[in-house]
């Protein structure tokens, strides 16, 4: 698989060129600054850079509190937006500093009389509440971090945290971007026929299947649920799709209303290999 065929949850941020020249705070872990620059963002500030510039902000961990009163911060750029790439390592630090930036309109050293609203633009990638690792039970995902941020913001301000964009499954932005790249690949192959149907394979009914079924409103998109990962970990293939819609607790993001039909897969198979074989059969390629 070549790099241009791989879509990460943050890949569609390439399309948000209206923010590429703005000073953006980026949160997450790994090379978030490098990732943002590769996506076209020219002026990036990390949580760690912000923390060092304003030592009085990060106060939960007693061992990180400054021993002496630091001099006033000067020359730090005004932050004009926030990009949430994924779950960070120190949640309390990121939650505190992101809230500080939103409440101060991008100047955490300033003291505003009124809370600015609407607040600065927030772009969030990856909304999965949970993900499956080696543990028997699912682990917290970025959706859990967003849940914390949203509730803190509302508790402090009395208002809803608003997103400029939610990117990653099940957002239609991601599926539209995937379709755009698939069309580019088809053109490179010299295929003249328009793409009439997509197959989306995933293990999470609340993100993978939900998103595919949502995008089915725009283009024929068949959803295939695999029985690995988050969904029924190591379980047998259910005999019918209704068994995967019995979950009464909605794990999806706040801004996506729950519709039981959207988490019902077109097909259920054991694993990705079976999903590919199924798609071949449906298209008479086998």
Short mmCIF file of C-alpha atoms in Angstrom, two decimals:
data_model
loop_
_atom_site.label_atom_id
_atom_site.label_comp_id
_atom_site.label_asym_id
_atom_site.label_seq_id
_atom_site.Cartn_x
_atom_site.Cartn_y
_atom_site.Cartn_z
CA UNK A 1 0.00 0.00 0.00
CA UNK A 2 1.50 3.33 -1.06
CA UNK A 3 1.41 6.34 1.33
CA UNK A 4 -1.13 8.23 -0.78
CA UNK A 5 -3.58 5.34 -0.30
CA UNK A 6 -3.46 5.51 3.50
CA UNK A 7 -5.95 7.81 5.23
CA UNK A 8 -5.36 8.59 8.88
CA UNK A 9 -8.02 10.25 11.00
CA UNK A 10 -6.30 13.63 10.52
CA UNK A 11 -5.65 13.36 6.75
CA UNK A 12 -8.73 15.41 5.69
CA UNK A 13 -7.25 18.42 7.53
CA UNK A 14 -5.39 19.06 4.25
CA UNK A 15 -8.69 20.42 2.95
CA UNK A 16 -9.05 23.04 5.72
CA UNK A 17 -6.76 25.56 4.07
CA UNK A 18 -8.52 28.51 5.75
CA UNK A 19 -6.61 27.58 8.93
CA UNK A 20 -3.24 26.74 7.39
CA UNK A 21 -1.84 30.26 7.92
CA UNK A 22 -3.24 30.69 11.44
CA UNK A 23 -1.40 30.01 14.69
CA UNK A 24 -2.84 26.68 15.85
CA UNK A 25 -2.47 24.89 19.18
CA UNK A 26 -2.08 21.14 18.58
CA UNK A 27 -2.81 18.46 21.19
CA UNK A 28 -2.20 14.72 21.18
CA UNK A 29 0.90 12.55 21.33
CA UNK A 30 3.61 11.56 18.93
CA UNK A 31 4.91 13.96 16.25
CA UNK A 32 1.82 16.22 16.31
CA UNK A 33 3.81 19.31 15.27
CA UNK A 34 5.35 17.47 12.32
CA UNK A 35 2.00 15.96 11.34
CA UNK A 36 0.34 19.38 11.38
CA UNK A 37 3.07 20.86 9.20
CA UNK A 38 2.77 17.99 6.71
CA UNK A 39 -0.96 18.73 6.47
CA UNK A 40 -0.22 22.36 5.53
CA UNK A 41 -0.30 24.22 8.87
CA UNK A 42 2.46 26.84 8.92
CA UNK A 43 2.27 28.13 12.51
CA UNK A 44 1.96 25.42 15.14
CA UNK A 45 2.18 25.56 18.95
CA UNK A 46 2.26 22.36 21.02
CA UNK A 47 0.83 21.89 24.50
CA UNK A 48 4.38 21.44 25.80
CA UNK A 49 5.54 24.71 24.19
CA UNK A 50 2.56 26.52 25.69
CA UNK A 51 3.19 24.95 29.10
CA UNK A 52 6.79 26.13 29.13
CA UNK A 53 5.81 29.62 27.98
CA UNK A 54 3.18 29.92 30.74
CA UNK A 55 4.55 27.94 33.75
CA UNK A 56 1.67 29.00 36.00
CA UNK A 57 -0.99 27.21 33.97
CA UNK A 58 -0.12 23.55 34.63
CA UNK A 59 -0.79 23.19 38.38
CA UNK A 60 -2.43 19.79 39.00
CA UNK A 61 0.85 17.91 39.44
CA UNK A 62 2.44 19.47 42.52
CA UNK A 63 5.93 18.45 41.39
CA UNK A 64 5.57 20.53 38.21
CA UNK A 65 4.53 23.73 39.92
CA UNK A 66 7.21 26.45 39.64
CA UNK A 67 9.22 26.93 42.83
CA UNK A 68 9.49 30.67 42.23
CA UNK A 69 7.20 33.15 40.53
CA UNK A 70 8.32 33.22 36.88
CA UNK A 71 8.70 36.50 34.95
CA UNK A 72 5.73 37.58 32.78
CA UNK A 73 5.53 35.88 29.40
CA UNK A 74 6.28 38.20 26.48
CA UNK A 75 6.25 37.79 22.73
CA UNK A 76 4.22 34.59 22.64
CA UNK A 77 1.89 34.49 19.61
CA UNK A 78 -1.88 34.70 19.96
CA UNK A 79 -3.41 31.28 19.34
CA UNK A 80 -6.13 31.37 16.67
CA UNK A 81 -7.46 27.81 16.76
CA UNK A 82 -7.08 24.35 18.28
CA UNK A 83 -6.40 21.00 16.60
CA UNK A 84 -7.06 17.87 18.65
CA UNK A 85 -5.16 15.04 16.96
CA UNK A 86 -5.73 12.30 19.53
CA UNK A 87 -5.64 11.40 23.19
CA UNK A 88 -2.71 13.08 24.98
CA UNK A 89 -0.51 11.54 27.70
CA UNK A 90 -1.19 13.96 30.57
CA UNK A 91 -4.90 14.57 30.27
CA UNK A 92 -5.06 17.10 33.11
CA UNK A 93 -2.40 19.28 31.43
CA UNK A 94 -4.05 19.25 28.00
CA UNK A 95 -7.56 19.74 29.40
CA UNK A 96 -6.43 22.70 31.53
CA UNK A 97 -4.42 24.45 28.81
CA UNK A 98 -7.00 23.95 26.05
CA UNK A 99 -9.69 25.40 28.32
CA UNK A 100 -7.32 28.29 29.16
CA UNK A 101 -6.84 29.03 25.46
CA UNK A 102 -10.59 28.94 24.74
CA UNK A 103 -11.49 31.13 27.72
CA UNK A 104 -8.75 33.68 26.97
CA UNK A 105 -9.36 33.90 23.22
CA UNK A 106 -5.88 32.56 22.55
CA UNK A 107 -3.97 34.67 25.09
CA UNK A 108 -3.60 32.54 28.27
CA UNK A 109 -1.65 35.30 29.99
CA UNK A 110 -4.51 37.76 29.59
CA UNK A 111 -7.42 38.27 31.98
CA UNK A 112 -10.64 38.88 30.06
CA UNK A 113 -13.74 40.39 31.65
CA UNK A 114 -16.10 38.17 29.70
CA UNK A 115 -15.83 34.63 28.39
CA UNK A 116 -15.57 34.84 24.57
CA UNK A 117 -18.34 33.02 22.72
CA UNK A 118 -18.35 31.70 20.12
CA UNK A 119 -14.90 30.48 21.14
CA UNK A 120 -11.89 29.88 18.90
CA UNK A 121 -12.27 27.26 16.15
CA UNK A 122 -11.72 23.67 17.35
CA UNK A 123 -10.95 20.87 14.88
CA UNK A 124 -11.01 17.36 16.37
CA UNK A 125 -9.78 14.13 14.79
CA UNK A 126 -10.74 10.61 15.83
CA UNK A 127 -13.90 10.29 17.90
CA UNK A 128 -13.70 6.66 19.02
CA UNK A 129 -14.78 6.43 22.65
CA UNK A 130 -13.02 3.07 23.09
CA UNK A 131 -10.54 0.87 21.26
CA UNK A 132 -9.42 -2.72 21.71
CA UNK A 133 -5.87 -3.58 22.83
CA UNK A 134 -4.45 -6.62 24.61
CA UNK A 135 -6.56 -6.01 27.72
CA UNK A 136 -9.81 -7.95 28.08
CA UNK A 137 -11.84 -4.76 28.16
CA UNK A 138 -11.68 -1.83 25.68
CA UNK A 139 -9.39 1.15 26.42
CA UNK A 140 -10.19 4.87 26.45
CA UNK A 141 -9.92 6.52 23.04
CA UNK A 142 -9.84 10.16 21.95
CA UNK A 143 -13.63 10.26 22.14
CA UNK A 144 -13.30 9.85 25.90
CA UNK A 145 -10.90 12.79 26.05
CA UNK A 146 -13.32 14.90 23.97
CA UNK A 147 -16.12 13.92 26.34
CA UNK A 148 -14.06 15.27 29.25
CA UNK A 149 -13.22 18.50 27.41
CA UNK A 150 -16.83 19.12 26.36
CA UNK A 151 -18.18 18.58 29.87
CA UNK A 152 -15.51 20.73 31.54
CA UNK A 153 -16.17 23.56 29.08
CA UNK A 154 -19.93 23.37 29.63
CA UNK A 155 -19.57 23.13 33.42
CA UNK A 156 -17.28 26.17 33.54
CA UNK A 157 -19.08 28.37 30.99
CA UNK A 158 -22.65 27.06 30.88
CA UNK A 159 -22.33 26.82 27.10
CA UNK A 160 -21.70 24.04 24.60
CA UNK A 161 -18.25 23.44 23.17
CA UNK A 162 -18.60 23.82 19.40
CA UNK A 163 -16.48 22.09 16.78
CA UNK A 164 -15.47 23.72 13.53
CA UNK A 165 -15.07 20.17 12.25
CA UNK A 166 -15.13 16.61 13.54
CA UNK A 167 -12.83 14.47 11.43
CA UNK A 168 -12.36 10.71 11.36
CA UNK A 169 -14.97 8.00 11.42
CA UNK A 170 -17.96 8.32 11.46
CA UNK A 171 -17.72 11.85 10.01
CA UNK A 172 -18.80 12.11 6.38
CA UNK A 173 -15.79 14.42 5.86
CA UNK A 174 -13.54 11.37 6.16
CA UNK A 175 -15.57 9.19 3.81
CA UNK A 176 -15.78 12.00 1.27
CA UNK A 177 -12.00 12.40 1.45
CA UNK A 178 -11.58 8.63 1.03
CA UNK A 179 -13.82 8.69 -2.04
CA UNK A 180 -11.77 11.59 -3.44
CA UNK A 181 -8.53 9.60 -3.06
CA UNK A 182 -10.11 6.45 -4.51
CA UNK A 183 -11.18 8.43 -7.57
CA UNK A 184 -7.60 9.69 -7.95
CA UNK A 185 -6.32 6.10 -7.77
CA UNK A 186 -8.86 4.99 -10.39
CA UNK A 187 -7.76 7.80 -12.73
CA UNK A 188 -4.12 6.75 -12.32
CA UNK A 189 -5.11 3.23 -13.34
CA UNK A 190 -6.90 4.62 -16.38
CA UNK A 191 -10.31 3.37 -15.28
CA UNK A 192 -12.96 5.43 -17.04
CA UNK A 193 -16.11 4.11 -15.34
CA UNK A 194 -17.37 6.20 -12.39
CA UNK A 195 -17.22 4.62 -8.94
CA UNK A 196 -20.71 3.48 -8.04
CA UNK A 197 -20.13 1.54 -4.84
CA UNK A 198 -17.70 1.57 -1.91
CA UNK A 199 -17.09 -1.16 0.67
CA UNK A 200 -16.22 -0.04 4.18
CA UNK A 201 -14.82 -2.66 6.55
CA UNK A 202 -14.49 -2.18 10.30
CA UNK A 203 -14.77 -3.70 13.77
CA UNK A 204 -16.59 -0.84 15.53
CA UNK A 205 -20.36 -0.53 14.91
CA UNK A 206 -20.42 2.92 16.52
CA UNK A 207 -17.78 4.42 14.21
CA UNK A 208 -16.89 2.20 11.23
CA UNK A 209 -20.37 0.92 10.45
CA UNK A 210 -22.19 4.08 11.54
CA UNK A 211 -20.00 6.21 9.27
CA UNK A 212 -20.31 3.92 6.27
CA UNK A 213 -24.09 3.81 6.58
CA UNK A 214 -24.21 7.59 7.02
CA UNK A 215 -22.17 8.06 3.85
CA UNK A 216 -24.52 5.69 2.05
CA UNK A 217 -26.81 8.73 1.77
CA UNK A 218 -24.28 10.22 -0.70
CA UNK A 219 -22.88 7.18 -2.48
CA UNK A 220 -23.74 3.48 -2.40
CA UNK A 221 -21.54 2.40 0.52
CA UNK A 222 -21.78 -1.18 1.80
CA UNK A 223 -20.79 -1.66 5.46
CA UNK A 224 -19.04 -4.87 6.52
CA UNK A 225 -18.58 -5.62 10.22
CA UNK A 226 -15.69 -7.90 11.21
CA UNK A 227 -15.78 -9.87 14.47
CA UNK A 228 -12.32 -8.81 15.63
CA UNK A 229 -11.14 -5.83 17.69
CA UNK A 230 -13.77 -3.81 19.54
CA UNK A 231 -16.78 -5.77 18.30
CA UNK A 232 -17.38 -9.09 20.10
CA UNK A 233 -13.67 -9.67 20.60
CA UNK A 234 -12.74 -13.26 19.57
CA UNK A 235 -16.41 -14.20 19.23
CA UNK A 236 -18.15 -16.23 16.55
CA UNK A 237 -19.89 -14.60 13.61
CA UNK A 238 -23.52 -13.78 14.53
CA UNK A 239 -26.15 -15.39 12.35
CA UNK A 240 -27.94 -12.11 11.65
CA UNK A 241 -27.24 -8.39 11.74
CA UNK A 242 -29.83 -7.65 14.44
CA UNK A 243 -27.48 -9.10 17.05
CA UNK A 244 -25.06 -6.21 16.54
CA UNK A 245 -27.72 -3.53 17.19
CA UNK A 246 -28.85 -4.66 20.62
CA UNK A 247 -26.46 -2.29 22.42
CA UNK A 248 -28.59 0.33 24.18
CA UNK A 249 -25.75 2.65 25.27
CA UNK A 250 -24.63 4.97 22.48
CA UNK A 251 -20.83 5.17 22.35
CA UNK A 252 -20.79 7.64 19.49
CA UNK A 253 -19.89 11.31 19.74
CA UNK A 254 -22.25 13.88 21.24
CA UNK A 255 -22.82 15.58 17.87
CA UNK A 256 -23.97 12.39 16.12
CA UNK A 257 -27.50 11.40 17.08
CA UNK A 258 -28.13 7.70 17.64
CA UNK A 259 -30.07 5.83 14.96
CA UNK A 260 -30.11 2.03 15.49
CA UNK A 261 -30.29 1.43 11.74
CA UNK A 262 -26.95 3.20 11.24
CA UNK A 263 -25.04 0.68 13.35
CA UNK A 264 -26.56 -2.30 11.52
CA UNK A 265 -23.99 -3.64 9.06
CA UNK A 266 -24.84 -4.69 5.53
CA UNK A 267 -22.79 -7.85 6.18
CA UNK A 268 -21.04 -9.51 9.11
CA UNK A 269 -17.95 -11.67 8.53
CA UNK A 270 -15.14 -13.11 10.64
CA UNK A 271 -12.18 -10.96 9.56
CA UNK A 272 -10.80 -8.56 6.93
CA UNK A 273 -9.80 -11.34 4.56
CA UNK A 274 -13.40 -12.60 4.52
CA UNK A 275 -14.59 -9.03 3.97
CA UNK A 276 -12.37 -8.62 0.90
CA UNK A 277 -13.53 -11.97 -0.48
CA UNK A 278 -17.15 -10.92 0.05
CA UNK A 279 -16.61 -7.67 -1.87
CA UNK A 280 -14.97 -9.64 -4.72
CA UNK A 281 -17.96 -11.99 -4.84
CA UNK A 282 -20.47 -9.12 -4.87
CA UNK A 283 -18.61 -7.47 -7.75
CA UNK A 284 -18.19 -10.78 -9.62
CA UNK A 285 -14.40 -10.56 -9.35
CA UNK A 286 -13.88 -13.92 -7.65
#
